[in-house]
Amino acid sequence: MKSEIRNEKEILLKLDDVHVHYGGVHALDGASVAIDEGEIVALMGPNGAGKSTVLKAIFGIAPVHSGEVLWHEKRFKPVPHEVVARGIAFVPQGRRVFKYLTVEENLEIGGFIVGDKKELARRMAEVMETFPALKAKRRTKSGTLSGGQQQMLAIARGLMVDPKVLLLDEPSLGLAPKIVKEVFENIKEINERHGTAIVVVEHNIKSILGIVDRAYVLAKGKVAAQGKPEELLSSGVLEKIFLGEK
Amino acid sequence: MEYLIHLAVMSSIYAILGMSLNLVVGYAGLLSVTHAAFYGVGAYAVGILTVSRGYGFFEATAIGMVCAAAAAWFIGIVSGKFKGDYYALVSFGFNIIVFSIFLNVQSVTRGPLGIPGIPKPELFGTAIRTNAQFLILSIVFALLTYAISQWIVKSSFGRALKGIREDEDALRVFGYDTARYKRIIFMIAAMLAAVAGSLFASYISYIDPSTFSLNESIFILSLVILGGLANVNGSVFGAIVFILLPEILRFVGFPPDIAAQMRQVAYGAILVLLMLYRPQGMFGEYKL
């Protein structure tokens, strides 16, 4: 299952043999991941496998010890504000909306690098169209929104920069199953409507495999398997990694 | 009447201190206990430059603002490496350092002897001699501080400050250079505190280091907490209450030797009660 099964589209983003160390702990131990234009890719694996660290390494908020991060096949040193400017948006784990700010203010923060007020307004209108529930609550303090609405706001905030790649860290965390379904539908819709490539770290394997094009399975900081959802499901690799079956 | 004017002048000066500190503590969420240092820098700039060097009040105030901004820039770089309780401790340390400079660099500050005979300001060649005239000047500065504070907190810059307060790491994800934002607001607050210091020095006409000790920083922080974090109006309210409170206690009839201690007890009791029952202060939107 380690064969490179990807389509013919251009590689947007690539991690090549990346090592991330937190003191003596090797969170990533030579992980290589590639994201093509317009695809949805899942990063799966047990706790501590290094899934979230992959996203943090791309975004420059994890200490990359060695290896390369490439954007359009060109090496770059990830620094958050430069990564955003390249067209990569990050929706961190736990939503982390600014609770004392309104929905609109949260979105304006998301569009910080846009600069031009007209363009910011245009993007806000577009994002509100994708998430109509937010439009009705635009002047509401985000701390009073439900968990599902906060997750939508977190994703919407990431979309404010019109990203080419959207990194989502456990978007279903702490949400009711009905809301998780809604969030995943939103993810699919964003991908189809805007052609945004999406990398999603997710524990909810069954649900996420229903919407992704490919998935990487990580274990102990390495890529243990990768492939299309149906191949991963039929191969038994998921049971082996998650349940330790031989 | 003179007594009431005096209270109004002091309330205006402390309102400037409260509003400026609220930008740092209430809006940016940085628990700074060093504001009296910048207050002192402004006061000493006016004291030294007007008495020894013949500068006018407004020139000396401008120089004091620049000195306070420079000090804040340096302190901001060092303290910017810390967060939460550690930030408060570092700021605490800086207040002690600046206080020690006021106390010990006697060739410049005259140390514990202080600087007497600080002249009143002159505006277009006319000296501001009466307390009523000084009240107008201090209210003008307080209103300017109010306008600047409101402009900041309603701008995109103010929004970013609130973002820093709530989740600095999350804000960086959107491309914000949060360290720069923190340094800038710290410098703005320091400059405004220096204005309060220059008004105080000129009004009282005498300064010594004891006015700018750590206790003073805690006093300013307390009035900000009383009025409410992240509420500019609240800081004005806090300043008025904290200036009027000791005056009210005068009428309770404590013996003179314990009256001063009772004021400290009253301030402390207010803080404890606030933390217990209203941690966001009277009008605040955010609690520590």
Coordinates of C-alpha atoms in Angstrom, one line a residue:
Chain A
M1 CA 0.0 0.0 0.0
K2 CA 3.0 2.3 -0.1
S3 CA 2.8 2.8 -3.9
E4 CA 2.3 6.4 -5.2
I5 CA -1.3 6.3 -6.2
R6 CA -2.0 9.8 -7.4
N7 CA -3.7 11.4 -10.3
E8 CA -2.1 13.5 -13.1
K9 CA -2.7 16.9 -11.5
E10 CA 0.2 19.1 -10.4
I11 CA 1.7 18.6 -7.0
L12 CA 0.9 21.7 -5.0
L13 CA 2.5 20.9 -1.7
K14 CA 5.0 18.3 -0.6
L15 CA 6.7 17.2 2.5
D16 CA 9.9 15.2 1.8
D17 CA 11.5 13.1 4.5
V18 CA 10.6 15.6 7.2
H19 CA 11.8 15.1 10.7
V20 CA 10.2 17.0 13.6
H21 CA 11.7 16.7 17.1
Y22 CA 10.2 18.0 20.4
G23 CA 13.2 17.6 22.6
G24 CA 13.9 13.8 22.6
V25 CA 10.5 13.0 21.0
H26 CA 10.5 12.4 17.3
A27 CA 7.0 13.5 16.3
L28 CA 7.8 13.1 12.6
D29 CA 10.5 10.6 11.6
G30 CA 11.0 11.0 7.9
A31 CA 7.4 11.6 6.8
S32 CA 6.7 12.3 3.1
V33 CA 3.4 13.5 2.0
A34 CA 2.2 15.1 -1.3
I35 CA -0.9 17.1 -2.0
D36 CA -2.2 17.6 -5.6
E37 CA -4.3 20.4 -6.9
G38 CA -8.0 20.2 -6.0
E39 CA -8.0 16.9 -4.1
I40 CA -9.1 16.0 -0.6
V41 CA -6.5 14.1 1.4
A42 CA -7.0 12.6 4.8
L43 CA -4.2 12.1 7.4
M44 CA -5.2 9.2 9.7
G45 CA -3.5 7.3 12.4
P46 CA -3.6 6.5 16.1
N47 CA -2.9 9.2 18.8
G48 CA 0.7 10.4 18.6
A49 CA 1.2 9.2 15.1
G50 CA 2.2 12.7 13.9
K51 CA -0.9 13.7 11.9
S52 CA -1.3 17.2 13.4
T53 CA 2.5 17.7 13.3
V54 CA 2.4 17.3 9.5
L55 CA 0.0 20.3 9.3
K56 CA 2.1 22.2 11.8
A57 CA 5.3 21.5 9.9
I58 CA 3.7 22.8 6.7
F59 CA 2.6 25.9 8.5
G60 CA 5.9 26.6 10.2
I61 CA 4.7 26.2 13.7
A62 CA 6.5 22.9 14.4
P63 CA 10.3 22.7 14.6
V64 CA 11.4 21.0 11.4
H65 CA 14.7 19.3 12.2
S66 CA 15.5 18.1 8.7
G67 CA 13.7 17.3 5.4
E68 CA 12.1 19.7 2.9
V69 CA 8.7 21.4 2.5
L70 CA 8.0 22.2 -1.2
W71 CA 5.4 24.4 -2.8
H72 CA 5.0 23.9 -6.5
E73 CA 8.1 21.7 -6.4
K74 CA 10.2 24.6 -4.9
R75 CA 11.7 24.3 -1.5
F76 CA 10.6 27.0 1.1
K77 CA 11.1 27.6 4.8
P78 CA 7.7 27.8 6.3
V79 CA 6.9 30.9 8.3
P80 CA 3.2 31.4 9.2
H81 CA 2.6 34.8 7.4
E82 CA 4.5 33.7 4.3
V83 CA 2.7 30.4 4.2
V84 CA -0.7 32.2 4.3
A85 CA 0.5 34.5 1.5
R86 CA 1.3 31.5 -0.6
G87 CA -2.3 30.4 -0.4
I88 CA -2.3 27.9 2.5
A89 CA -4.8 28.3 5.3
F90 CA -4.8 26.4 8.6
V91 CA -7.8 25.6 10.7
P92 CA -6.3 24.5 14.0
Q93 CA -7.7 21.8 16.3
G94 CA -10.3 22.8 18.8
R95 CA -11.8 25.5 16.5
R96 CA -10.1 28.3 18.4
V97 CA -12.5 31.1 17.3
F98 CA -12.0 34.4 19.1
K99 CA -15.0 34.2 21.5
Y100 CA -15.2 37.8 22.4
L101 CA -15.2 38.9 18.8
T102 CA -18.2 38.8 16.5
V103 CA -18.5 36.3 13.6
E104 CA -17.7 39.2 11.2
E105 CA -14.7 40.3 13.2
N106 CA -13.4 36.7 13.3
L107 CA -13.7 36.5 9.5
E108 CA -11.9 39.9 9.1
I109 CA -9.0 38.5 11.1
G110 CA -9.0 35.4 8.9
G111 CA -8.7 37.8 5.9
F112 CA -5.9 39.8 7.4
I113 CA -3.4 39.4 4.6
V114 CA -6.0 40.4 2.0
G115 CA -5.6 44.1 2.8
D116 CA -8.0 45.6 0.3
K117 CA -11.3 46.4 1.9
K118 CA -13.4 45.7 -1.2
E119 CA -11.8 42.4 -1.8
L120 CA -12.3 41.5 1.9
A121 CA -16.0 42.4 1.6
R122 CA -16.3 40.3 -1.5
R123 CA -14.7 37.3 0.1
M124 CA -16.8 37.7 3.2
A125 CA -19.9 37.6 1.1
E126 CA -18.7 34.5 -0.7
V127 CA -17.9 32.7 2.6
M128 CA -21.3 33.7 4.0
E129 CA -22.9 32.1 0.9
T130 CA -21.1 28.9 1.7
F131 CA -22.2 29.1 5.4
P132 CA -25.6 30.8 5.5
A133 CA -25.9 30.0 9.2
L134 CA -23.1 32.4 9.8
K135 CA -24.6 35.2 7.8
A136 CA -27.6 35.3 10.2
K137 CA -25.2 35.6 13.1
R138 CA -22.6 37.9 11.7
R139 CA -22.9 40.4 14.5
T140 CA -23.1 37.7 17.2
K141 CA -20.1 37.1 19.6
S142 CA -18.7 33.8 18.4
G143 CA -18.4 32.5 22.0
T144 CA -22.2 32.2 22.0
L145 CA -22.4 30.0 18.9
S146 CA -22.9 26.3 19.1
G147 CA -20.0 23.9 18.7
G148 CA -21.0 23.2 15.1
Q149 CA -21.4 26.8 14.2
Q150 CA -18.0 27.6 15.8
Q151 CA -16.5 24.8 13.6
M152 CA -18.1 26.3 10.5
L153 CA -16.8 29.7 11.5
A154 CA -13.3 28.3 12.0
I155 CA -13.4 26.8 8.5
A156 CA -15.0 30.0 7.0
R157 CA -12.2 32.0 8.6
G158 CA -9.6 29.8 6.9
L159 CA -11.4 30.4 3.5
M160 CA -11.2 34.2 3.8
V161 CA -7.8 34.1 2.1
D162 CA -9.2 32.1 -0.8
P163 CA -6.7 29.4 -0.2
K164 CA -5.3 26.9 -2.7
V165 CA -4.8 24.4 0.2
L166 CA -6.9 24.2 3.3
L167 CA -5.4 22.4 6.3
L168 CA -8.1 21.1 8.7
D169 CA -7.0 19.6 12.1
E170 CA -9.7 17.3 13.5
P171 CA -12.8 19.3 12.4
S172 CA -15.2 16.8 13.9
L173 CA -13.7 17.0 17.4
G174 CA -16.3 17.3 20.1
L175 CA -19.3 17.5 17.6
A176 CA -22.5 15.5 17.5
P177 CA -22.7 13.0 14.7
K178 CA -25.4 15.0 12.9
I179 CA -23.2 18.1 12.9
V180 CA -20.1 16.0 11.9
K181 CA -22.0 15.0 8.8
E182 CA -22.9 18.6 8.1
V183 CA -19.2 19.7 8.5
F184 CA -18.0 16.9 6.1
E185 CA -20.6 18.0 3.6
N186 CA -19.3 21.5 3.9
I187 CA -15.8 20.3 3.3
K188 CA -16.8 18.4 0.1
E189 CA -18.8 21.5 -1.1
I190 CA -15.8 23.8 -0.6
N191 CA -13.6 21.4 -2.6
E192 CA -16.1 21.1 -5.4
R193 CA -17.2 24.7 -5.6
H194 CA -13.8 26.4 -5.3
G195 CA -11.4 23.6 -6.3
T196 CA -9.6 24.0 -3.0
A197 CA -7.2 21.2 -2.1
I198 CA -8.0 20.0 1.5
V199 CA -5.8 18.1 3.9
V200 CA -7.8 16.9 6.8
V201 CA -6.6 15.2 10.0
E202 CA -9.4 13.1 11.3
H203 CA -10.1 10.3 13.8
N204 CA -13.5 9.6 12.4
I205 CA -12.2 7.2 9.8
K206 CA -15.5 5.9 8.4
S207 CA -16.9 9.3 7.7
I208 CA -13.8 10.9 6.4
L209 CA -13.0 8.1 3.9
G210 CA -16.5 8.8 2.4
I211 CA -15.3 12.2 1.1
V212 CA -11.6 12.0 0.4
D213 CA -9.7 11.2 -2.8
R214 CA -6.7 9.7 -1.0
A215 CA -5.5 9.1 2.5
Y216 CA -2.2 8.7 4.3
V217 CA -2.0 6.4 7.4
L218 CA 0.7 7.5 9.8
A219 CA 2.2 5.5 12.7
K220 CA 5.1 6.5 14.9
G221 CA 5.9 9.6 12.8
K222 CA 6.2 7.7 9.5
V223 CA 3.8 7.1 6.6
A224 CA 2.8 3.5 7.1
A225 CA 0.3 3.3 4.2
Q226 CA -1.4 5.4 1.6
G227 CA -4.0 5.0 -1.1
K228 CA -7.5 5.5 -2.2
P229 CA -10.2 4.9 0.5
E230 CA -11.5 1.6 -1.0
E231 CA -8.0 0.2 -1.2
L232 CA -7.2 1.1 2.4
L233 CA -10.5 -0.3 3.6
S234 CA -10.1 -3.6 1.7
S235 CA -6.4 -4.1 2.5
G236 CA -6.8 -4.5 6.3
V237 CA -4.0 -2.0 6.9
L238 CA -6.3 0.2 9.0
E239 CA -7.2 -2.6 11.4
K240 CA -3.5 -3.5 11.6
I241 CA -2.4 0.0 12.5
F242 CA -5.4 1.1 14.7
L243 CA -6.1 -2.2 16.4
G244 CA -2.7 -3.9 16.2
E245 CA -4.1 -7.0 14.4
K246 CA -1.6 -9.2 12.7
Chain B
M1 CA -14.0 74.7 45.2
E2 CA -10.2 74.5 45.0
Y3 CA -10.5 71.1 46.7
L4 CA -13.0 69.8 44.1
I5 CA -10.8 71.1 41.2
H6 CA -7.8 69.3 42.7
L7 CA -9.8 66.1 42.8
A8 CA -10.9 66.6 39.2
V9 CA -7.3 67.2 38.1
M10 CA -6.0 64.1 39.8
S11 CA -9.0 62.1 38.4
S12 CA -8.0 63.3 34.9
I13 CA -4.4 62.3 35.3
Y14 CA -5.3 58.9 36.6
A15 CA -8.0 58.5 33.9
I16 CA -5.1 58.9 31.4
L17 CA -3.1 56.3 33.2
G18 CA -6.1 53.9 33.4
M19 CA -7.1 54.3 29.8
S20 CA -3.6 53.7 28.6
L21 CA -2.9 50.7 30.8
N22 CA -6.3 49.2 29.7
L23 CA -5.0 49.1 26.1
V24 CA -2.2 46.8 27.3
V25 CA -4.0 44.8 30.0
G26 CA -7.6 44.8 28.9
Y27 CA -7.3 44.8 25.1
A28 CA -4.0 43.0 24.5
G29 CA -4.3 40.8 27.6
L30 CA -0.8 41.6 28.8
L31 CA -0.7 41.8 32.6
S32 CA 1.7 44.7 32.9
V33 CA 2.7 45.9 36.3
T34 CA 5.2 48.5 35.1
H35 CA 3.0 51.5 34.2
A36 CA 4.2 53.7 37.0
A37 CA 7.7 53.5 35.5
F38 CA 6.5 55.2 32.3
Y39 CA 4.5 57.6 34.4
G40 CA 7.7 58.4 36.2
V41 CA 9.7 58.8 32.9
G42 CA 7.3 61.5 31.8
A43 CA 7.3 63.2 35.2
Y44 CA 11.1 63.2 35.4
A45 CA 11.5 64.4 31.8
V46 CA 9.4 67.5 32.7
G47 CA 11.1 67.9 36.1
I48 CA 14.6 67.7 34.8
L49 CA 14.2 69.5 31.5
T50 CA 12.1 72.4 32.8
V51 CA 14.0 73.0 36.0
S52 CA 17.6 72.4 34.9
R53 CA 17.6 72.9 31.2
G54 CA 15.0 75.7 30.7
Y55 CA 12.7 73.6 28.3
G56 CA 9.0 74.4 28.1
F57 CA 6.4 72.1 29.4
F58 CA 5.2 70.9 26.0
E59 CA 8.8 70.3 24.6
A60 CA 9.7 68.4 27.8
T61 CA 6.5 66.3 27.5
A62 CA 7.3 65.4 23.9
I63 CA 10.8 64.3 25.0
G64 CA 9.4 62.4 27.9
M65 CA 7.0 60.6 25.5
V66 CA 9.9 59.6 23.3
C67 CA 12.0 58.4 26.2
A68 CA 9.0 56.4 27.6
A69 CA 8.4 54.9 24.1
A70 CA 12.1 53.9 23.9
A71 CA 12.0 52.3 27.3
A72 CA 8.8 50.5 26.4
W73 CA 10.3 49.3 23.1
F74 CA 13.2 47.7 25.0
I75 CA 11.0 46.3 27.8
G76 CA 8.6 45.0 25.2
I77 CA 11.4 43.1 23.4
V78 CA 12.5 41.4 26.6
S79 CA 9.0 40.8 28.1
G80 CA 7.6 39.7 24.7
K81 CA 9.4 36.4 25.2
F82 CA 7.1 35.7 28.2
K83 CA 3.5 35.0 28.6
G84 CA 0.9 35.1 31.4
D85 CA 2.2 35.1 34.9
Y86 CA 5.8 35.2 33.7
Y87 CA 5.1 38.4 31.7
A88 CA 3.6 40.0 34.9
L89 CA 6.7 39.0 36.9
V90 CA 9.1 40.5 34.2
S91 CA 7.1 43.7 34.1
F92 CA 7.2 43.8 37.9
G93 CA 11.0 43.6 37.7
F94 CA 11.2 46.4 35.2
N95 CA 9.2 48.7 37.4
I96 CA 11.7 48.0 40.2
I97 CA 14.7 48.7 37.9
V98 CA 13.3 52.1 36.8
F99 CA 12.3 53.0 40.3
S100 CA 15.9 52.2 41.4
I101 CA 17.2 54.5 38.6
F102 CA 15.0 57.4 39.8
L103 CA 16.3 56.7 43.4
N104 CA 20.0 56.1 42.8
V105 CA 21.1 58.2 39.7
Q106 CA 21.2 61.2 42.0
S107 CA 23.3 63.3 39.6
V108 CA 20.3 63.4 37.3
T109 CA 17.2 62.8 39.4
R110 CA 18.4 64.1 42.8
G111 CA 17.4 60.7 44.2
P112 CA 15.2 60.7 47.3
L113 CA 15.5 64.5 47.6
G114 CA 13.3 64.8 44.5
I115 CA 12.9 67.7 42.1
P116 CA 11.1 70.8 43.6
G117 CA 10.0 73.9 41.8
I118 CA 8.7 72.4 38.6
P119 CA 7.1 75.3 36.7
K120 CA 3.5 75.4 35.4
P121 CA 3.0 75.0 31.7
E122 CA 2.9 78.0 29.4
L123 CA 0.5 78.1 26.4
F124 CA 1.1 80.7 23.7
G125 CA 3.2 82.7 26.1
T126 CA 0.6 82.7 28.9
A127 CA 1.3 80.7 32.1
I128 CA -1.3 78.2 33.3
R129 CA -1.3 79.4 36.9
T130 CA -4.6 78.5 38.5
N131 CA -5.8 75.0 39.3
A132 CA -8.9 75.7 37.2
Q133 CA -6.8 76.5 34.2
F134 CA -4.8 73.4 34.9
L135 CA -8.0 71.4 35.1
I136 CA -8.9 72.4 31.5
L137 CA -5.4 71.4 30.3
S138 CA -5.6 68.0 32.0
I139 CA -9.2 67.4 30.7
V140 CA -8.0 68.2 27.2
F141 CA -5.2 65.6 27.5
A142 CA -7.7 63.1 29.0
L143 CA -10.1 63.6 26.2
L144 CA -7.3 63.2 23.7
T145 CA -6.3 60.0 25.4
Y146 CA -9.9 58.9 25.3
A147 CA -10.2 59.6 21.6
I148 CA -6.9 57.8 20.8
S149 CA -8.0 54.8 22.9
Q150 CA -11.4 54.6 21.2
W151 CA -9.9 55.0 17.8
I152 CA -7.4 52.2 18.5
V153 CA -9.9 49.7 20.0
K154 CA -12.4 50.2 17.1
S155 CA -9.7 49.8 14.4
S156 CA -8.4 46.6 12.9
F157 CA -5.4 47.1 15.1
G158 CA -7.6 46.9 18.1
R159 CA -9.3 43.8 16.8
A160 CA -5.8 42.2 16.5
L161 CA -5.1 43.2 20.1
K162 CA -8.2 41.4 21.3
G163 CA -7.1 38.4 19.2
I164 CA -3.8 38.4 21.0
R165 CA -5.6 38.5 24.3
E166 CA -7.7 35.5 23.4
D167 CA -5.4 33.2 21.5
E168 CA -2.1 34.6 20.3
D169 CA -1.0 31.4 18.6
A170 CA -4.3 31.2 16.7
L171 CA -3.8 34.8 15.5
R172 CA -0.3 34.0 14.1
V173 CA -2.0 31.4 11.9
F174 CA -3.6 34.2 9.9
G175 CA -0.3 36.0 9.3
Y176 CA -0.2 38.4 12.2
D177 CA 3.2 39.4 13.5
T178 CA 1.9 39.4 17.1
A179 CA 5.2 40.4 18.7
R180 CA 5.1 43.6 16.7
Y181 CA 1.5 44.4 17.7
K182 CA 2.4 43.9 21.4
R183 CA 5.4 46.2 21.1
I184 CA 3.5 48.9 19.4
I185 CA 0.6 49.0 21.9
F186 CA 3.1 48.9 24.8
M187 CA 4.9 51.9 23.3
I188 CA 1.6 53.8 22.8
A189 CA 0.5 53.1 26.3
A190 CA 3.9 54.2 27.7
M191 CA 3.8 57.5 25.8
L192 CA 0.3 58.2 27.2
A193 CA 1.5 57.4 30.7
A194 CA 4.4 59.8 30.2
V195 CA 1.9 62.5 29.4
A196 CA 0.1 61.8 32.7
G197 CA 3.5 62.0 34.4
S198 CA 4.3 65.3 32.9
L199 CA 0.9 66.7 33.9
F200 CA 1.4 65.4 37.4
A201 CA 5.0 66.8 37.8
S202 CA 3.9 70.2 36.5
Y203 CA 0.7 70.3 38.6
I204 CA 2.2 69.2 42.0
S205 CA 5.5 71.1 41.1
Y206 CA 7.5 68.5 43.0
I207 CA 8.4 64.8 42.3
D208 CA 10.3 62.1 44.0
P209 CA 10.8 58.4 43.3
S210 CA 8.2 57.3 45.9
T211 CA 5.4 58.3 43.5
F212 CA 6.5 55.9 40.9
S213 CA 7.1 52.7 42.9
L214 CA 5.6 49.3 42.3
N215 CA 2.7 50.2 44.6
E216 CA 1.7 52.9 42.1
S217 CA 1.7 50.4 39.3
I218 CA -0.5 48.1 41.3
F219 CA -2.8 51.1 42.1
I220 CA -3.2 51.9 38.4
L221 CA -3.8 48.2 37.6
S222 CA -6.4 48.1 40.4
L223 CA -8.4 51.0 39.0
V224 CA -8.3 49.4 35.5
I225 CA -9.7 46.2 37.0
L226 CA -12.3 48.1 39.0
G227 CA -13.6 49.9 35.9
G228 CA -13.4 46.9 33.7
L229 CA -10.9 45.3 31.4
A230 CA -11.3 46.2 27.7
N231 CA -13.6 49.1 28.4
V232 CA -12.2 52.7 28.0
N233 CA -15.1 54.3 29.9
G234 CA -14.6 51.8 32.7
S235 CA -11.0 53.1 33.3
V236 CA -12.3 56.7 33.6
F237 CA -14.9 55.4 36.2
G238 CA -12.2 53.4 38.0
A239 CA -9.9 56.5 38.2
I240 CA -12.7 58.7 39.6
V241 CA -13.6 56.1 42.2
F242 CA -10.0 55.5 43.3
I243 CA -9.3 59.2 43.6
L244 CA -12.6 60.0 45.5
L245 CA -12.5 56.9 47.8
P246 CA -9.8 58.2 50.2
E247 CA -11.6 61.5 50.3
I248 CA -14.8 59.7 51.4
L249 CA -12.8 57.8 54.0
R250 CA -11.7 61.2 55.5
F251 CA -15.2 61.7 56.7
V252 CA -15.4 58.2 58.4
G253 CA -13.3 59.6 61.3
F254 CA -10.3 57.3 61.5
P255 CA -7.4 58.6 63.6
P256 CA -4.9 60.3 61.3
D257 CA -2.2 57.6 62.0
I258 CA -4.3 54.8 60.6
A259 CA -6.2 56.7 57.9
A260 CA -3.6 56.0 55.2
Q261 CA -3.4 52.3 56.1
M262 CA -7.2 52.1 55.9
R263 CA -7.1 53.5 52.4
Q264 CA -4.8 50.7 51.4
V265 CA -7.1 48.2 53.1
A266 CA -10.1 49.7 51.2
Y267 CA -8.3 49.3 47.9
G268 CA -7.3 45.8 48.7
A269 CA -10.8 44.9 49.8
I270 CA -12.2 46.3 46.6
L271 CA -9.9 44.1 44.6
V272 CA -10.7 41.0 46.6
L273 CA -14.4 41.6 46.3
L274 CA -14.1 42.2 42.5
M275 CA -12.2 39.0 42.0
L276 CA -14.8 37.1 43.9
Y277 CA -18.0 38.6 42.5
R278 CA -17.2 40.5 39.4
P279 CA -13.8 39.5 37.9
Q280 CA -14.5 41.5 34.7
G281 CA -14.8 44.7 36.7
M282 CA -17.8 47.1 36.6
F283 CA -18.0 47.5 32.9
G284 CA -15.5 45.1 31.5
E285 CA -16.1 42.6 28.8
Y286 CA -13.2 40.3 29.7
K287 CA -11.9 38.8 33.0
L288 CA -8.3 38.1 33.9

